[in-house]
Coordinates of C-alpha atoms and ligand atoms in Angstrom, one line a residue:
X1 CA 27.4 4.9 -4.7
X2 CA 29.0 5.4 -1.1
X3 CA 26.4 6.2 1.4
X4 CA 26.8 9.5 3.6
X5 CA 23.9 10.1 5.3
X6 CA 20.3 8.8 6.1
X7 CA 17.8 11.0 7.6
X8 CA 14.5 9.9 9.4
X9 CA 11.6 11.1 9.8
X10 CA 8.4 10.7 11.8
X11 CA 5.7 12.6 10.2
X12 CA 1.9 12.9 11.0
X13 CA -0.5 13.8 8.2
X14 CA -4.0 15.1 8.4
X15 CA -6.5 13.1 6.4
X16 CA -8.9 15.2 4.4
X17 CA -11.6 12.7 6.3
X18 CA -11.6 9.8 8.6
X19 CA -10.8 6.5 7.3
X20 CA -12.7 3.6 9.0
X21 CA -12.3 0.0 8.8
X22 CA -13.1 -3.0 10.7
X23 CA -9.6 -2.4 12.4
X24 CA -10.5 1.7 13.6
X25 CA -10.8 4.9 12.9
X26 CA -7.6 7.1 11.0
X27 CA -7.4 10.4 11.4
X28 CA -4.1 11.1 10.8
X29 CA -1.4 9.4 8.8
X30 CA 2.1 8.9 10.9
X31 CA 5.0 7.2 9.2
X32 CA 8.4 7.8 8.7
X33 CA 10.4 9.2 5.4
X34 CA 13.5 7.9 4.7
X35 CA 16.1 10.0 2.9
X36 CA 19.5 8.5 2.0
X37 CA 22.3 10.5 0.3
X38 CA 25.0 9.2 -1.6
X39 CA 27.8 10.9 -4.8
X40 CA 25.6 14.0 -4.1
X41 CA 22.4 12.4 -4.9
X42 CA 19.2 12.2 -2.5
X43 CA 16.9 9.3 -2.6
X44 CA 13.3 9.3 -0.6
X45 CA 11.3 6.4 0.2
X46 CA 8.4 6.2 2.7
X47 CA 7.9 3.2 5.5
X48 CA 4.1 2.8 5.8
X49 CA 3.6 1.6 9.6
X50 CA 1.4 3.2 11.6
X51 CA 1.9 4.1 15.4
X52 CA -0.1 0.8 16.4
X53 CA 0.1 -3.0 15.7
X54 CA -3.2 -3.3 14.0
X55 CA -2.7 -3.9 10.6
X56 CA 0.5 -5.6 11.0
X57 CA 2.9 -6.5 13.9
X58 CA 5.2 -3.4 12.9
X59 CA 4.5 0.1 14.7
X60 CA 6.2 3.5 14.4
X61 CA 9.1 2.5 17.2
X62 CA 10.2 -1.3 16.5
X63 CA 10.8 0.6 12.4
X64 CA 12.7 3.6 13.8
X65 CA 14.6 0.8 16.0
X66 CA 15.2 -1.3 13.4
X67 CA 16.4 1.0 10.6
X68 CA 18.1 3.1 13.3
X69 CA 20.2 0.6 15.6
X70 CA 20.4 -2.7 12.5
X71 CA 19.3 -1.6 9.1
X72 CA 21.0 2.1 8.9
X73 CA 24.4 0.9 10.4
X74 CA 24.3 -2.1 8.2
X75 CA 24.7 0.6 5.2
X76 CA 25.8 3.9 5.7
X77 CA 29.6 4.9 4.9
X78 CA 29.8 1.9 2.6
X79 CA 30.0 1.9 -1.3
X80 CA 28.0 -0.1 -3.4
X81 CA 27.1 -0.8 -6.6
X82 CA 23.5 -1.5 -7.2
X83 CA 20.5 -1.4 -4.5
X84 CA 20.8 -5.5 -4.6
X85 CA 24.7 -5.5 -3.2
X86 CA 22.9 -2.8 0.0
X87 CA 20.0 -4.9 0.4
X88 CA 22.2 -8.1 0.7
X89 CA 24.5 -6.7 3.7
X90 CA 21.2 -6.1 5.8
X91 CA 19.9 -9.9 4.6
X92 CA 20.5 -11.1 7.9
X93 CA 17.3 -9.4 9.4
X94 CA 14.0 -11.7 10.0
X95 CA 11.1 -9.5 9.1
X96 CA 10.1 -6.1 9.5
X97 CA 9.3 -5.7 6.3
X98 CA 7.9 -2.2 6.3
X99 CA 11.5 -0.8 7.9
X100 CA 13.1 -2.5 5.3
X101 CA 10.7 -1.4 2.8
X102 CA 11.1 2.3 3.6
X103 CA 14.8 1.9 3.3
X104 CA 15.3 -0.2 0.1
X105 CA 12.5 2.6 -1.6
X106 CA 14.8 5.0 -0.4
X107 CA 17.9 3.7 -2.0
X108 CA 16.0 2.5 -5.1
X109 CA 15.0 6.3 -6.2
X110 CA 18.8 7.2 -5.3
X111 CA 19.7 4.4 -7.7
X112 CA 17.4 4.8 -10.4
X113 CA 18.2 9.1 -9.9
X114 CA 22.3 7.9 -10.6
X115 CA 21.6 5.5 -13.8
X116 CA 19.2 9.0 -14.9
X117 CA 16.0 7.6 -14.9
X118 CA 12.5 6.9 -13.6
X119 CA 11.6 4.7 -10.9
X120 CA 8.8 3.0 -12.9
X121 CA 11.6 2.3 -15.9
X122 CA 14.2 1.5 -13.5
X123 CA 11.6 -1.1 -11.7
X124 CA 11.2 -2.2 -15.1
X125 CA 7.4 -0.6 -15.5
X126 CA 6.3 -0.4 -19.2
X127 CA 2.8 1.7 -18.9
X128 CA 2.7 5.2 -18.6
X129 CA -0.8 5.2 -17.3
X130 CA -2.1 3.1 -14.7
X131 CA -5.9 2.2 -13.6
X132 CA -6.6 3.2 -10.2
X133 CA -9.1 2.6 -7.9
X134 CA -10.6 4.1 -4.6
X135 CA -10.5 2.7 -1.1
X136 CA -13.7 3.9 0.3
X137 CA -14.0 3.9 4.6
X138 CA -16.9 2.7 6.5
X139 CA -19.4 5.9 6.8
X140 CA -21.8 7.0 9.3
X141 CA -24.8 5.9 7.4
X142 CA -25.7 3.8 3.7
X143 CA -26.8 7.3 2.0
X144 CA -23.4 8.6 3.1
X145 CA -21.7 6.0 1.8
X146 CA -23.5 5.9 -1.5
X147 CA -23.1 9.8 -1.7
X148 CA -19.5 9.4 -1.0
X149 CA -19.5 7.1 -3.9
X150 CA -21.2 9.1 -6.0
X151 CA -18.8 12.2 -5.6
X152 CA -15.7 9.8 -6.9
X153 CA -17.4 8.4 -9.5
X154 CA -17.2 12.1 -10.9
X155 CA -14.1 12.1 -10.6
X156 CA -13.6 9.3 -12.3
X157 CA -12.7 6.4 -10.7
X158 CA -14.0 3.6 -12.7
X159 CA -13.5 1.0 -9.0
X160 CA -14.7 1.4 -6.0
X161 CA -13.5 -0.4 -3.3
X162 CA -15.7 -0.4 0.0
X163 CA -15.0 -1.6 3.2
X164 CA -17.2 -3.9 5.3
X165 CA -17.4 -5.0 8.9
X166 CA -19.6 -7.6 11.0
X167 CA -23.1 -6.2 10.5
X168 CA -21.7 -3.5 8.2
X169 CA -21.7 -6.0 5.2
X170 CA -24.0 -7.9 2.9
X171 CA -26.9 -4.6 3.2
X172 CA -24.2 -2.1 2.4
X173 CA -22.7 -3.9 -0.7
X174 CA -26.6 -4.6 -1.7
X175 CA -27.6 -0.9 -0.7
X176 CA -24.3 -0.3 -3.7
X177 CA -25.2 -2.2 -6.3
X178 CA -28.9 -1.1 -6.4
X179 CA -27.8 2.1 -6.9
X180 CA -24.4 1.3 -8.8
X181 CA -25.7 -1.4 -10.9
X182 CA -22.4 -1.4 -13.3
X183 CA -19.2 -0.5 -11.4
X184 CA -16.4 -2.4 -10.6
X185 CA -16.7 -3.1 -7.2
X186 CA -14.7 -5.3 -4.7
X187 CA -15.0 -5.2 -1.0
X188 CA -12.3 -5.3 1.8
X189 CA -12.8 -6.9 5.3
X190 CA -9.3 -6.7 6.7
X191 CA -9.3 -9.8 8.4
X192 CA -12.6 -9.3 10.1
X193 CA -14.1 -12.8 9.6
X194 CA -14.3 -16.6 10.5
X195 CA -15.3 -19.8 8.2
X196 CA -18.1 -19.6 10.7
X197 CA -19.3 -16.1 8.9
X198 CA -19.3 -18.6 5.6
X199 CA -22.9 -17.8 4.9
X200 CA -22.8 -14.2 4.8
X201 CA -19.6 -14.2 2.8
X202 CA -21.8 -16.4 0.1
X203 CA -24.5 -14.0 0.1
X204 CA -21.6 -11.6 -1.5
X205 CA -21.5 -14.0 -4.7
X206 CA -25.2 -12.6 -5.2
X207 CA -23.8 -8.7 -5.7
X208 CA -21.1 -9.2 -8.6
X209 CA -17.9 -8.4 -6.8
X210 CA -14.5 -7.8 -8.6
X211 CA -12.9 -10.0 -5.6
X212 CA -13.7 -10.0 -1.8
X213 CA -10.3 -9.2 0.1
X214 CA -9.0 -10.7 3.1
X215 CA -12.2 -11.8 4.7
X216 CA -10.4 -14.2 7.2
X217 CA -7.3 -14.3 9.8
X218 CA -4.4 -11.6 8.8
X219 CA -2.0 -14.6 9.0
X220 CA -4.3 -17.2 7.7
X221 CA -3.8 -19.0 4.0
X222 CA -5.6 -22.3 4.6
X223 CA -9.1 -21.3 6.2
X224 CA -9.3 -19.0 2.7
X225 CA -8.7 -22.4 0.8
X226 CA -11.6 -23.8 2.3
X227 CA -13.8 -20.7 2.3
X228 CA -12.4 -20.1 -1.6
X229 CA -14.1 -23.4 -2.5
X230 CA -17.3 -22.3 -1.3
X231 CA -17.4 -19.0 -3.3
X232 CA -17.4 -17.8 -6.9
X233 CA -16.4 -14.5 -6.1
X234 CA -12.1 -14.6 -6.2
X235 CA -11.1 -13.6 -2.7
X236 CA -8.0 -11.7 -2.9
X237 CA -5.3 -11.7 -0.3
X238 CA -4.1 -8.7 1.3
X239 CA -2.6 -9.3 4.8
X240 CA -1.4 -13.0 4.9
X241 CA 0.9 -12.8 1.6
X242 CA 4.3 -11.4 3.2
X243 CA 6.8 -12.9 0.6
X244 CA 6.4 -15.2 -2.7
X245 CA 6.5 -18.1 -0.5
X246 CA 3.7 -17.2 1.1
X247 CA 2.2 -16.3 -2.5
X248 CA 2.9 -19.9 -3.7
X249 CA 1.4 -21.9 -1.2
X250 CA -2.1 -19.5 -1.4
X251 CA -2.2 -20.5 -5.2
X252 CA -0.9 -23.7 -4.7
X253 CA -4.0 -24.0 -2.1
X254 CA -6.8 -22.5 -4.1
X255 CA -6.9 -19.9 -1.0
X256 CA -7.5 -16.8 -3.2
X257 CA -7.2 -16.5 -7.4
X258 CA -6.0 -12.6 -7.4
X259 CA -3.0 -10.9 -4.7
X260 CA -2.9 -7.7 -3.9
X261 CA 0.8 -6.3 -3.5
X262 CA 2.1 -3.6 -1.1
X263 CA 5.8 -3.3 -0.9
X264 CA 5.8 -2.2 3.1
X265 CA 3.8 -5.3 3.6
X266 CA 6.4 -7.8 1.8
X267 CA 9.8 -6.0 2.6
X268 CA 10.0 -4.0 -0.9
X269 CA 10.1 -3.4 -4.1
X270 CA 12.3 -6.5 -5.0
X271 CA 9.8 -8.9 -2.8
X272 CA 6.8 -7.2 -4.5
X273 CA 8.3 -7.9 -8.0
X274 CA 9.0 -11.7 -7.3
X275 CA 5.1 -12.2 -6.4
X276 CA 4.4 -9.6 -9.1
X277 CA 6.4 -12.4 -11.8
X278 CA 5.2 -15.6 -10.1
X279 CA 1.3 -14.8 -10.1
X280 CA 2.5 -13.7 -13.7
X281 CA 3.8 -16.7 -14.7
X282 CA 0.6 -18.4 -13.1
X283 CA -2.1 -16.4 -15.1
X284 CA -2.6 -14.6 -11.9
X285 CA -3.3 -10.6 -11.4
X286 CA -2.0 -8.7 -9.0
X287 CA -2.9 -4.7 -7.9
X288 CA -1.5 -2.4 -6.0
X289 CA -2.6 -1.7 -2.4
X290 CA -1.9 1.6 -0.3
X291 CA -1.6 2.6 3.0
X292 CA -2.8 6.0 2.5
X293 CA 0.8 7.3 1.8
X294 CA 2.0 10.7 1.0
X295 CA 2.9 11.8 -2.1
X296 CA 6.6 10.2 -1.6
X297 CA 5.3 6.0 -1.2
X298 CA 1.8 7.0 -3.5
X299 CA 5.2 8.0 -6.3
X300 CA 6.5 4.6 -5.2
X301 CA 3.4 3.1 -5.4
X302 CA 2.5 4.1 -9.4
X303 CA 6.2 3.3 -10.5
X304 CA 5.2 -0.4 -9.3
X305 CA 1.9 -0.3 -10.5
X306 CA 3.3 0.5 -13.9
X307 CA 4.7 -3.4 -14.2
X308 CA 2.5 -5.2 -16.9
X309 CA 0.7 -7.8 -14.4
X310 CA -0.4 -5.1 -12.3
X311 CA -3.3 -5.5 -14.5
X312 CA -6.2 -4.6 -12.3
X313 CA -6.8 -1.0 -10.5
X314 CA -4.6 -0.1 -7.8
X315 CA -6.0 1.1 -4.2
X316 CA -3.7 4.6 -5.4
X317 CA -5.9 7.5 -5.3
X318 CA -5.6 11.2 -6.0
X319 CA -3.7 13.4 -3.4
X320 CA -7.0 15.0 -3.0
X321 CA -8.5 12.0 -1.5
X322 CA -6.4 12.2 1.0
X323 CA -4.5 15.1 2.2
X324 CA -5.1 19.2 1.5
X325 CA -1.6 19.5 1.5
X326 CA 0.7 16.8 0.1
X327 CA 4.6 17.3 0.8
X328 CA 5.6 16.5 -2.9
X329 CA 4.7 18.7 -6.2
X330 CA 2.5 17.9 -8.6
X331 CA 0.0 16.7 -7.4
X332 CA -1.8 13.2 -8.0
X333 CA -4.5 13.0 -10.5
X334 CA -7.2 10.3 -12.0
X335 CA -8.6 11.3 -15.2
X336 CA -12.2 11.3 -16.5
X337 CA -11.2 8.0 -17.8
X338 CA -9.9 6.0 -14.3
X339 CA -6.2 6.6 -15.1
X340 CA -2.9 8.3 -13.0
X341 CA -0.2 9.8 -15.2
X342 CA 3.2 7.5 -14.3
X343 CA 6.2 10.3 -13.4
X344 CA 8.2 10.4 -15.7
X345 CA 11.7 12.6 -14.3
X346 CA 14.1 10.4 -12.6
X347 CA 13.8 8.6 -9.6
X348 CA 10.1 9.3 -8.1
X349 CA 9.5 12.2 -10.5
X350 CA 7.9 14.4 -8.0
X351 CA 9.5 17.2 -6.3
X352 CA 9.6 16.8 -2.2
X353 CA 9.0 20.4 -0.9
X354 CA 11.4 20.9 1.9
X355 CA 9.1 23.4 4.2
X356 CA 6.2 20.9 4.1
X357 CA 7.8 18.3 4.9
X358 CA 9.2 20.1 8.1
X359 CA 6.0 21.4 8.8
X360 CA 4.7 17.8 9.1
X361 CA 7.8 16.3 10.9
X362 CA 7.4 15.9 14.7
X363 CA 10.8 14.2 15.3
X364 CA 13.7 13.4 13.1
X365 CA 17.2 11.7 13.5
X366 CA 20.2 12.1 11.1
X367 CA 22.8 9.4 10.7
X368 CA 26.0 10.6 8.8
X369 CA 29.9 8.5 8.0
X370 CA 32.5 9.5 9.2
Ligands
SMG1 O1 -4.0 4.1 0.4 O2 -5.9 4.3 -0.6 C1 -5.2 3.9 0.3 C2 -5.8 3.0 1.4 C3 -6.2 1.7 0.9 O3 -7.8 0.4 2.0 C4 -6.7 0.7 1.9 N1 -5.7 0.1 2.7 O4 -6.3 -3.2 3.9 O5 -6.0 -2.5 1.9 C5 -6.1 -2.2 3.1 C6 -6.0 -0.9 3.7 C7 -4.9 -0.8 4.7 C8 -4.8 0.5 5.5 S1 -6.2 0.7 6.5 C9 -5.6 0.2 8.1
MG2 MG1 -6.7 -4.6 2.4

């Protein structure tokens, strides 16, 4: 495939509802869509920063920078033959993973559109269901949070995911399970933590949690060995696993028994295989994470999820959950029975609609060969 063009853009999203974690409030989703055209094909892929370097180090500008002035120059007016030979030529670049992520998701679905078929089979996914679970925000007050709950659980979400903050922890996730006595639960603390918090985060072993997620530094692996030890609950890592390497050492350490993948966090879908077939090959599960993406990274996201050791439920939600309007057609779903339909057409399977998309764009750039 000889690549003609890649467009960018920024877009900002309205969520149905704030989002708060112990890193802020979201009220609005900005990240940039990638679209690369090649042998009269179109491939979309979404990079998941965010205008600030909270959750990671990567913000709105360094991406556009990077993909604009390295990563899209590195690429466009060349031919090649596979999405490995184009990630190759841009090899050179140290991190940025999410820019790089936004870009190889992008040429992936142009890819897997040329060889005439679905992401998910093209990434090698064999289900075509997936369990999913809900990421549920800090909320004003316990009965809103347990009423917020309750409406997903009608849904049919069969995890629930909350997130918990110093002094916003042990007497929610009790407040939970009294009234939730049997859900899957897990709890996420985005790095809000220190081993000096230890005795709070034992008190957790007390309310039956799937896993406890990134309760210590976003760059730490070795504090979580030592806080591991002292738990029965599996912590999970979220933030500090950025490539397989990483991956290795936290099993290697005991610093968490489950890993939570997010191709913008690791650099892609290639990186978030190579975790996804180590903690396979060390009897370890992985799920999906999200970064409240619109409907092009959440299409990204299932065709991952649908690899086998993907086994638990993914933080991918119904478009409902978090935008009115999405900018891709159909729509995502979860069944009364905790499942999302894979797509199934090629590439991404959903249909991006053009005027939404320009109705959510606030700047754009177009790069073209000569
Ligand atoms: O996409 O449903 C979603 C959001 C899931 O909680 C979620 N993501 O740390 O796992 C996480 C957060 C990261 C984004 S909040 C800053
Ligand atoms: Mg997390």
């Amino acid at each position: 495939m000889r690549i003609t063009r890649i467009e960018l853009r920024h877009t900002k999203m309205e969520l149905v509802s704030p989002f708060e974690t112990s890193l802020g409030v979201e009220r609005f989703e900005e990240h940039i869509i990638v679209r690369v055209d090649g042998d009269g094909l179109t491939g979309w892929g979404e990079c998941v920063v965010e205008p600030t370097p909270s959750y990671s180090y990567e913000t709105l500008q360094t991406a556009w920078h990077v993909l604009k002035d390295f990563l899209i120059p590195g690429i466009l007016g060349k031919e090649f033959d596979c999405v490995g030979s184009a990630l190759a030529v841009n090899g050179w670049v140290r991190g940025h993973r999410m820019a790089r992520a936004g870009l190889e998701a992008a040429l992936t679905d142009a890819f897997a559109r040329a060889a005439g078929v679905s992401l998910s089979a093209f990434l090698g996914g064999r289900r075509t269901r997936i369990p999913v679970g809900v990421s549920v925000g800090l909320q004003p007050t316990t009965a809103e949070l347990l009423r917020v709950i309750a409406g997903y659980l009608d849904d049919g979400y069969k995890r629930i995911k909350i997130k918990i903050a110093p002094g916003r922890d042990i007497t929610l996730v009790q407040a939970v399970r009294r009234e939730f006595p049997d859900i899957h639960l897990q709890v996420d603390a985005n790095s809000a933590y220190t081993l000096d918090d230890s005795e709070m985060l034992r008190s957790l072993d007390d309310c039956d949690l799937q896993l406890i997620e990134q309760p210590l530094g976003y760059d730490d692996i070795f504090d979580h060995s030592l806080l591991q030890r002292q738990l029965r609950t599996p912590i999970c890592l979220d933030e500090s696993i950025y490539n397989t390497s990483d991956a290795r050492a936290a099993l290697a350490l005991g610093s968490c028994r489950i890993i939570n993948i997010k191709p913008g966090r690791v650099g892609g879908y290639t990186e978030s295989i190579r975790i996804h077939d180590c903690c396979a090959s060390q009897g370890v599960p992985v799920w999906h994470g999200g970064m409240d993406e619109s409907g092009i990274g959440r299409a990204g996201n299932v065709a991952l999820a649908s690899l086998p050791n993907f086994s638990l439920p993914g933080d991918i939600s119904a478009t409902k959950r978090y935008y009115r309007e999405d900018i891709v057609e159909p729509a995502f779903e979860v069944d009364q029975d905790g499942t999302m339909a894979v797509p199934s057409g090629p590439g991404i399977g959903v249909e991006v609609i053009m005027e939404r998309l320009e109705r959510v764009t606030v700047h754009k750039d177009d790069f073209r060969s000569a």
